[in-house]
Short mmCIF file of C-alpha atoms in Angstrom, two decimals:
data_model
loop_
_atom_site.label_atom_id
_atom_site.label_comp_id
_atom_site.label_asym_id
_atom_site.label_seq_id
_atom_site.Cartn_x
_atom_site.Cartn_y
_atom_site.Cartn_z
CA MET A 1 0.00 0.00 0.00
CA ILE A 2 1.35 3.40 -1.01
CA ASP A 3 2.07 5.67 1.91
CA TRP A 4 0.78 8.90 0.37
CA PRO A 5 1.22 10.99 3.56
CA ALA A 6 4.91 10.04 3.72
CA ILE A 7 5.38 10.87 0.05
CA GLY A 8 3.63 14.20 0.52
CA GLU A 9 5.81 14.97 3.51
CA SER A 10 8.99 14.17 1.53
CA LEU A 11 7.88 16.33 -1.37
CA GLY A 12 6.99 19.11 1.04
CA ARG A 13 10.51 19.08 2.45
CA GLY A 14 11.92 19.46 -1.07
CA VAL A 15 9.73 22.42 -2.03
CA PRO A 16 11.97 25.08 -0.40
CA LEU A 17 15.03 23.71 -2.23
CA LEU A 18 13.20 23.61 -5.55
CA ALA A 19 11.84 27.12 -5.03
CA THR A 20 15.31 28.40 -4.14
CA VAL A 21 16.87 26.91 -7.27
CA VAL A 22 14.08 28.23 -9.51
CA LEU A 23 14.15 31.71 -7.98
CA GLY A 24 17.95 31.76 -8.13
CA GLY A 25 17.88 30.83 -11.81
CA LEU A 26 15.31 33.52 -12.50
CA GLY A 27 17.44 36.01 -10.57
CA LEU A 28 20.49 35.16 -12.68
CA TRP A 29 18.47 35.51 -15.89
CA PHE A 30 16.96 38.81 -14.76
CA GLY A 31 20.42 40.13 -13.88
CA HIS A 32 21.72 39.22 -17.34
CA TRP A 33 18.69 40.92 -18.89
CA LEU A 34 19.29 44.12 -16.93
CA LEU A 35 22.98 44.13 -17.85
CA SER A 36 22.14 43.67 -21.53
CA ARG A 37 20.09 46.88 -21.41
CA ARG A 38 22.96 48.94 -20.02
CA ARG A 39 24.60 51.59 -22.17
CA GLY A 40 28.22 50.84 -22.83
CA SER A 41 30.76 49.01 -24.93
CA ARG A 42 30.56 45.28 -25.49
CA ALA A 43 33.73 44.77 -23.48
CA ASP A 44 32.24 46.45 -20.41
CA LEU A 45 28.97 44.51 -20.72
CA HIS A 46 30.87 41.25 -21.11
CA PHE A 47 32.98 42.07 -18.05
CA ALA A 48 29.92 42.89 -15.92
CA THR A 49 28.15 39.71 -17.08
CA GLN A 50 31.12 37.57 -16.07
CA ILE A 51 31.22 39.13 -12.60
CA TRP A 52 27.47 38.68 -12.12
CA SER A 53 27.61 35.04 -13.24
CA LEU A 54 30.40 34.17 -10.80
CA LEU A 55 28.78 35.89 -7.83
CA GLY A 56 25.30 34.64 -8.74
CA VAL A 57 26.31 30.99 -8.96
CA VAL A 58 28.06 31.13 -5.57
CA LEU A 59 25.06 32.86 -3.99
CA VAL A 60 22.54 30.36 -5.43
CA LEU A 61 24.71 27.46 -4.24
CA VAL A 62 24.81 28.79 -0.67
CA MET A 63 21.05 29.46 -0.67
CA ALA A 64 20.37 25.95 -1.99
CA ILE A 65 22.40 24.41 0.83
CA VAL A 66 20.54 26.50 3.40
CA ALA A 67 17.17 25.44 1.94
CA ALA A 68 18.10 21.76 1.49
CA PRO A 69 16.03 19.27 3.56
CA VAL A 70 18.96 17.98 5.62
CA GLU A 71 19.93 17.99 9.25
CA SER A 72 21.48 21.11 10.73
CA GLU A 73 24.77 19.32 11.27
CA THR A 74 24.89 18.16 7.66
CA ARG A 75 23.99 21.64 6.44
CA GLY A 76 26.83 23.10 8.47
CA GLN A 77 29.25 20.56 7.00
CA LEU A 78 28.13 21.42 3.45
CA LEU A 79 28.55 25.14 4.07
CA GLY A 80 31.97 24.47 5.58
CA LEU A 81 32.87 22.43 2.50
CA VAL A 82 31.87 25.30 0.21
CA GLY A 83 33.87 27.74 2.31
CA LEU A 84 36.87 25.41 2.25
CA ALA A 85 36.61 25.08 -1.53
CA LEU A 86 36.49 28.86 -1.98
CA THR A 87 39.46 29.25 0.35
CA ALA A 88 41.43 26.66 -1.60
CA ILE A 89 40.61 28.42 -4.88
CA LEU A 90 41.78 31.75 -3.52
CA ALA A 91 44.92 30.13 -2.08
CA LEU A 92 45.76 28.66 -5.48
CA ALA A 93 44.86 31.84 -7.33
CA SER A 94 48.45 32.50 -8.38
CA THR A 95 48.42 29.37 -10.58
CA SER A 96 44.82 29.28 -11.77
CA PHE A 97 42.37 31.27 -13.84
CA VAL A 98 41.11 32.91 -10.64
CA ALA A 99 44.36 34.88 -10.53
CA ASN A 100 43.53 36.46 -13.88
CA ALA A 101 40.04 37.29 -12.63
CA MET A 102 41.43 38.97 -9.52
CA ALA A 103 43.99 40.78 -11.68
CA GLY A 104 41.18 41.95 -13.96
CA LEU A 105 39.32 43.40 -10.99
CA MET A 106 42.50 45.11 -9.81
CA LEU A 107 43.15 46.67 -13.23
CA ARG A 108 39.58 47.97 -13.28
CA ALA A 109 39.93 49.45 -9.81
CA VAL A 110 43.25 51.13 -10.59
CA GLY A 111 42.08 52.41 -13.98
CA SER A 112 45.56 52.58 -15.51
CA PHE A 113 44.26 52.40 -19.07
CA ARG A 114 41.04 52.23 -21.04
CA PRO A 115 40.04 51.04 -24.54
CA GLY A 116 41.87 53.02 -27.21
CA ASP A 117 45.02 53.71 -25.16
CA PHE A 118 48.50 52.72 -26.36
CA VAL A 119 50.03 50.06 -24.08
CA ARG A 120 53.46 48.38 -24.13
CA SER A 121 54.16 45.22 -22.12
CA ASP A 122 57.12 42.88 -22.66
CA GLY A 123 57.46 43.58 -26.38
CA ALA A 124 53.72 43.74 -27.07
CA PHE A 125 52.81 47.24 -28.24
CA GLY A 126 49.49 48.48 -29.52
CA ARG A 127 46.13 49.94 -28.60
CA VAL A 128 43.71 48.37 -26.15
CA THR A 129 40.57 47.00 -27.80
CA GLU A 130 39.00 45.07 -24.92
CA ARG A 131 39.34 44.74 -21.15
CA GLY A 132 37.91 41.42 -20.00
CA LEU A 133 37.77 39.70 -16.66
CA PHE A 134 40.57 37.30 -17.56
CA HIS A 135 42.50 39.02 -20.34
CA THR A 136 43.22 42.30 -22.13
CA GLU A 137 43.18 42.44 -25.91
CA ILE A 138 45.67 44.67 -27.77
CA GLN A 139 45.69 45.56 -31.46
CA THR A 140 49.32 45.70 -32.59
CA GLU A 141 51.13 47.80 -35.20
CA ASP A 142 50.51 45.00 -37.73
CA ARG A 143 46.73 45.17 -37.09
CA ASP A 144 46.90 41.78 -35.35
CA LEU A 145 45.13 41.13 -32.07
CA THR A 146 47.28 40.07 -29.10
CA THR A 147 45.71 38.61 -25.96
CA VAL A 148 47.57 39.44 -22.75
CA PRO A 149 46.50 37.68 -19.50
CA ASN A 150 45.55 40.17 -16.81
CA LEU A 151 47.90 38.44 -14.36
CA HIS A 152 50.77 39.28 -16.73
CA LEU A 153 49.89 42.98 -16.61
CA VAL A 154 49.63 42.99 -12.83
CA THR A 155 52.88 41.15 -12.11
CA ARG A 156 55.05 42.90 -14.72
CA PRO A 157 55.58 46.57 -15.54
CA PHE A 158 53.68 47.99 -18.48
CA THR A 159 53.72 51.42 -20.11
CA VAL A 160 50.64 53.43 -21.05
CA VAL A 161 50.93 56.32 -23.50
CA SER A 162 49.20 59.29 -21.90
CA ALA A 163 46.02 60.28 -23.73
CA SER A 164 46.90 63.95 -23.11
CA GLY A 165 50.06 63.65 -25.23
CA THR A 166 53.45 61.99 -25.39
CA ILE A 167 57.05 62.62 -26.46
CA VAL A 168 58.13 61.40 -29.91
CA SER A 169 61.89 61.02 -30.39
CA ALA A 170 64.51 59.68 -32.79
CA ASP A 171 68.30 59.17 -32.59
CA VAL A 172 71.02 59.86 -35.12
CA SER A 173 74.83 59.55 -35.06
CA LEU A 174 76.98 62.14 -36.86
CA GLY A 175 80.71 62.63 -37.20
CA TYR A 176 82.83 64.86 -34.99
CA ASP A 177 83.59 67.06 -37.99
CA VAL A 178 80.03 68.50 -37.90
CA PRO A 179 79.64 71.37 -35.38
CA ARG A 180 77.26 70.55 -32.54
CA SER A 181 75.47 73.91 -32.72
CA ARG A 182 74.72 73.39 -36.40
CA VAL A 183 73.40 69.88 -35.79
CA GLU A 184 71.11 71.10 -33.00
CA ALA A 185 69.67 73.86 -35.19
CA LEU A 186 68.97 71.43 -38.03
CA LEU A 187 67.42 68.79 -35.79
CA LEU A 188 65.16 71.41 -34.19
CA GLU A 189 64.07 72.39 -37.69
CA ALA A 190 63.28 68.75 -38.44
CA GLY A 191 61.23 68.44 -35.26
CA ARG A 192 59.15 71.49 -36.14
CA ALA A 193 58.70 70.31 -39.74
CA ALA A 194 57.36 66.98 -38.43
CA GLY A 195 54.61 68.83 -36.58
CA LEU A 196 55.91 68.34 -33.03
CA ASP A 197 55.46 70.97 -30.34
CA GLU A 198 58.41 72.37 -28.37
CA PRO A 199 61.13 70.21 -29.98
CA PHE A 200 64.46 69.81 -28.19
CA VAL A 201 67.82 68.14 -28.86
CA GLN A 202 70.02 66.14 -26.50
CA VAL A 203 73.53 64.71 -26.88
CA LEU A 204 73.27 61.06 -25.86
CA ALA A 205 76.83 59.79 -26.22
CA LEU A 206 80.31 60.73 -27.38
CA GLY A 207 81.36 57.55 -29.14
CA ASP A 208 84.72 56.55 -30.57
CA PHE A 209 83.74 57.56 -34.08
CA ALA A 210 80.53 59.61 -33.86
CA VAL A 211 78.31 61.75 -31.65
CA SER A 212 74.83 60.41 -30.86
CA TYR A 213 72.05 63.01 -30.90
CA LYS A 214 68.41 62.71 -29.91
CA VAL A 215 65.66 65.02 -31.18
CA ALA A 216 62.25 64.91 -29.52
CA GLY A 217 59.05 66.88 -29.32
CA PHE A 218 55.58 66.80 -27.82
CA LEU A 219 52.73 65.11 -29.72
CA GLU A 220 49.25 65.94 -28.46
CA GLU A 221 47.27 63.75 -30.87
CA THR A 222 48.51 60.34 -29.76
CA ARG A 223 46.37 58.41 -32.24
CA ARG A 224 48.90 59.46 -34.92
CA LEU A 225 51.88 58.20 -32.94
CA LEU A 226 53.20 55.81 -35.60
CA THR A 227 52.88 58.35 -38.39
CA LYS A 228 54.65 61.07 -36.42
CA ARG A 229 57.53 58.75 -35.55
CA SER A 230 58.03 58.14 -39.25
CA ASP A 231 57.55 61.83 -40.14
CA LEU A 232 60.25 62.84 -37.66
CA ARG A 233 62.80 60.47 -39.20
CA GLU A 234 61.87 61.57 -42.71
CA GLN A 235 62.36 65.22 -41.81
CA MET A 236 65.69 64.48 -40.10
CA LEU A 237 66.91 62.75 -43.24
CA ASP A 238 65.76 65.54 -45.57
CA VAL A 239 67.00 68.43 -43.42
CA LEU A 240 70.46 66.95 -42.87
CA HIS A 241 70.87 66.05 -46.54
CA ARG A 242 69.82 69.51 -47.71
CA ALA A 243 72.44 70.96 -45.35
CA GLY A 244 75.12 68.74 -46.92
CA ILE A 245 75.62 66.57 -43.84
CA GLU A 246 76.13 62.86 -44.49
CA ILE A 247 74.63 60.44 -41.98
CA VAL A 248 77.51 57.93 -41.87
CA SER A 249 80.31 57.29 -39.43
CA PRO A 250 83.88 58.26 -40.38
CA ARG A 251 84.70 54.55 -40.07
CA PHE A 252 82.83 54.08 -43.31
CA MET A 253 85.58 55.97 -45.17
CA ASN A 254 88.25 53.76 -43.65
CA GLN A 255 86.71 50.72 -45.26
CA ARG A 256 86.59 52.06 -48.81
CA SER A 257 89.03 54.11 -50.82
CA LEU A 258 87.20 57.35 -51.58
CA GLU A 259 88.07 60.90 -52.36
CA PRO A 260 88.00 63.20 -49.30
CA GLU A 261 85.43 65.52 -50.86
CA ARG A 262 83.04 62.67 -51.66
CA ARG A 263 79.71 63.02 -49.86
CA PHE A 264 77.16 60.25 -49.53
CA LEU A 265 74.00 62.19 -50.34
CA PRO A 266 71.14 61.60 -52.76
CA LYS A 267 71.87 63.17 -56.14
CA ASP A 268 68.44 64.76 -56.35
CA LEU A 269 67.06 66.48 -53.26
CA PRO A 270 63.34 67.16 -53.71
CA PRO A 271 61.82 70.05 -51.77
CA ALA A 272 60.56 69.25 -48.30
CA ARG A 273 56.95 68.18 -48.25
CA ALA A 274 54.45 69.17 -45.63
CA ALA A 275 53.12 66.49 -43.32
CA ASP A 276 50.05 64.80 -44.79
CA SER A 277 46.97 65.78 -42.80
CA GLY A 278 44.63 63.37 -44.59
CA SER A 279 44.28 59.64 -44.12
CA VAL A 280 46.87 58.08 -41.83
CA PRO A 281 47.93 54.40 -41.49
CA GLU A 282 46.65 54.31 -37.90
CA ASP A 283 43.07 54.53 -39.19
CA ARG A 284 43.45 51.07 -40.71
CA ILE A 285 46.01 49.58 -38.31
CA PHE A 286 44.08 50.35 -35.11
CA ASP A 287 40.51 50.26 -36.46
CA LYS A 288 39.17 48.03 -33.68
CA ALA A 289 41.03 49.94 -30.97
CA GLU A 290 39.80 53.23 -32.46
CA GLU A 291 36.21 52.01 -32.26
CA ALA A 292 36.68 50.80 -28.68
CA GLY A 293 38.16 54.15 -27.65
CA ARG A 294 35.36 56.03 -29.37
CA LEU A 295 32.69 54.01 -27.54
CA GLU A 296 34.48 54.58 -24.24
CA ALA A 297 34.50 58.34 -24.87
CA HIS A 298 30.79 58.28 -25.80
CA ARG A 299 29.91 56.42 -22.62
CA GLU A 300 31.86 58.89 -20.47
CA GLU A 301 30.20 61.83 -22.24
CA HIS A 302 26.80 60.17 -21.68
CA ALA A 303 27.45 59.94 -17.93
CA VAL A 304 28.65 63.56 -17.72
CA ILE A 305 25.60 64.91 -19.58
CA GLU A 306 23.23 62.89 -17.38
CA ARG A 307 24.77 64.49 -14.29
CA GLU A 308 24.45 67.93 -15.90
CA ILE A 309 20.76 67.31 -16.66
CA ALA A 310 20.11 66.30 -13.05
CA GLU A 311 21.78 69.50 -11.81
CA LEU A 312 19.87 71.70 -14.27
CA GLU A 313 16.53 70.08 -13.39
CA ALA A 314 17.21 70.78 -9.72
CA GLN A 315 17.76 74.47 -10.58
CA LEU A 316 14.75 74.62 -12.90
CA ALA A 317 12.18 74.52 -10.10
CA GLU A 318 13.68 77.65 -8.54
CA GLN A 319 13.77 79.77 -11.71
CA GLU A 320 11.14 81.85 -13.47
CA GLY A 321 10.79 83.78 -16.70
CA SER A 322 13.74 83.95 -19.10
CA ASP A 323 16.06 82.08 -16.74
CA ARG A 324 13.66 79.15 -16.63
CA TYR A 325 13.37 79.15 -20.43
CA ARG A 326 17.18 79.17 -20.79
CA LEU A 327 17.58 76.25 -18.39
CA GLN A 328 14.85 74.27 -20.13
CA ARG A 329 16.52 74.85 -23.50
CA SER A 330 19.86 73.63 -22.11
CA ILE A 331 18.16 70.51 -20.77
CA ASP A 332 16.49 69.81 -24.13
CA LEU A 333 19.80 70.18 -25.98
CA ARG A 334 21.49 67.75 -23.62
CA ARG A 335 18.66 65.24 -23.97
CA ARG A 336 19.00 65.33 -27.75
CA ARG A 337 22.73 64.73 -27.40
CA ILE A 338 22.04 61.78 -25.09
CA GLU A 339 19.68 60.30 -27.69
CA ALA A 340 22.42 60.57 -30.31
CA LEU A 341 24.95 58.95 -27.97
CA GLU A 342 22.56 56.12 -27.11
CA ALA A 343 22.05 55.44 -30.81
CA LEU A 344 25.82 55.21 -31.24
CA LEU A 345 26.24 52.91 -28.24
CA ASP A 346 23.41 50.67 -29.46
CA GLY A 347 24.95 50.49 -32.93
CA SER A 348 21.92 51.99 -34.68
CA ALA A 349 23.93 55.01 -35.83
CA SER A 350 26.99 54.60 -38.05
CA ALA A 351 28.60 58.00 -37.52
CA ASP A 352 28.83 60.45 -34.67
CA PRO A 353 27.00 63.65 -35.54
CA ALA A 354 28.89 66.78 -34.64
CA PRO A 355 27.57 67.81 -31.22
CA SER A 356 25.99 71.20 -31.16
CA THR A 357 26.65 73.61 -28.34
CA LEU A 358 24.85 72.61 -25.16
CA ASP A 359 24.40 76.13 -23.82
#
């Protein structure tokens, strides 16, 4: 004979566990749905989703153990086992994927770089395209994508090119027969012709056969870093050749029998050309990084404008007449800009319209 009361009692004890698992699953799904509606780059959404998944699974597991129809002693042992497992994972973090996750959180908290920035780490140089929980993706000078584990960036030094500008430099070695003052004047001319601000020249070394010079200048638009490095070397070559200065060591003459007046210069010296202000190689080389940096800038602008709208709305209630009309107009302009930014972040707009004045 079937003992229906006993079966009902057993099922009743399992209802809390089943409800906990179902509600936990719904909570995880709802969290993913909310995150998918956030404004931001795909990298940021992916990062937030990974964090939510890790925390959500641990939370649902603990809640399921608490709701399980077991004795209090057994429940305590299960919770202790979960705690021990988490402790072991953290203890072994230096040799497991958890270390990269912790490093990813640390990089986010420190905020050393963001998508679109130039980063150099152990020979890998390029622009950041994605910051994930476990890795950072860099687009190199060859347009390739390099994946760098976050633990690597935390445990080893890396260099970030400042978004506000950087120094572009190049070295050259010239013979002792060329006056230093003349070399400095020509190299300064080359720096200015390359479009660098406040160029300067340094003497790096007095070698056995030549003097090593360094010319450098400030570049504000860092997205053209590769082009400006090349432009500087081109201008150095042209300026020195036009001045009749050969860029070879005197040792070169000791290896070949040449006339003393022989100069190693191009026969035809074309006039100096102005730096090309049109399309630059970086537009194609760092296309993914450029897009990531643009989305990051749009998201930051979106947050700033939202704060401005909140401040203006707080002032609106206290104003009357023309002042109220002016504030309302400023709010409307900012809301239209937010709509344009949201279209860009959602991918429904292909180009960023030039923002009109917000005041």
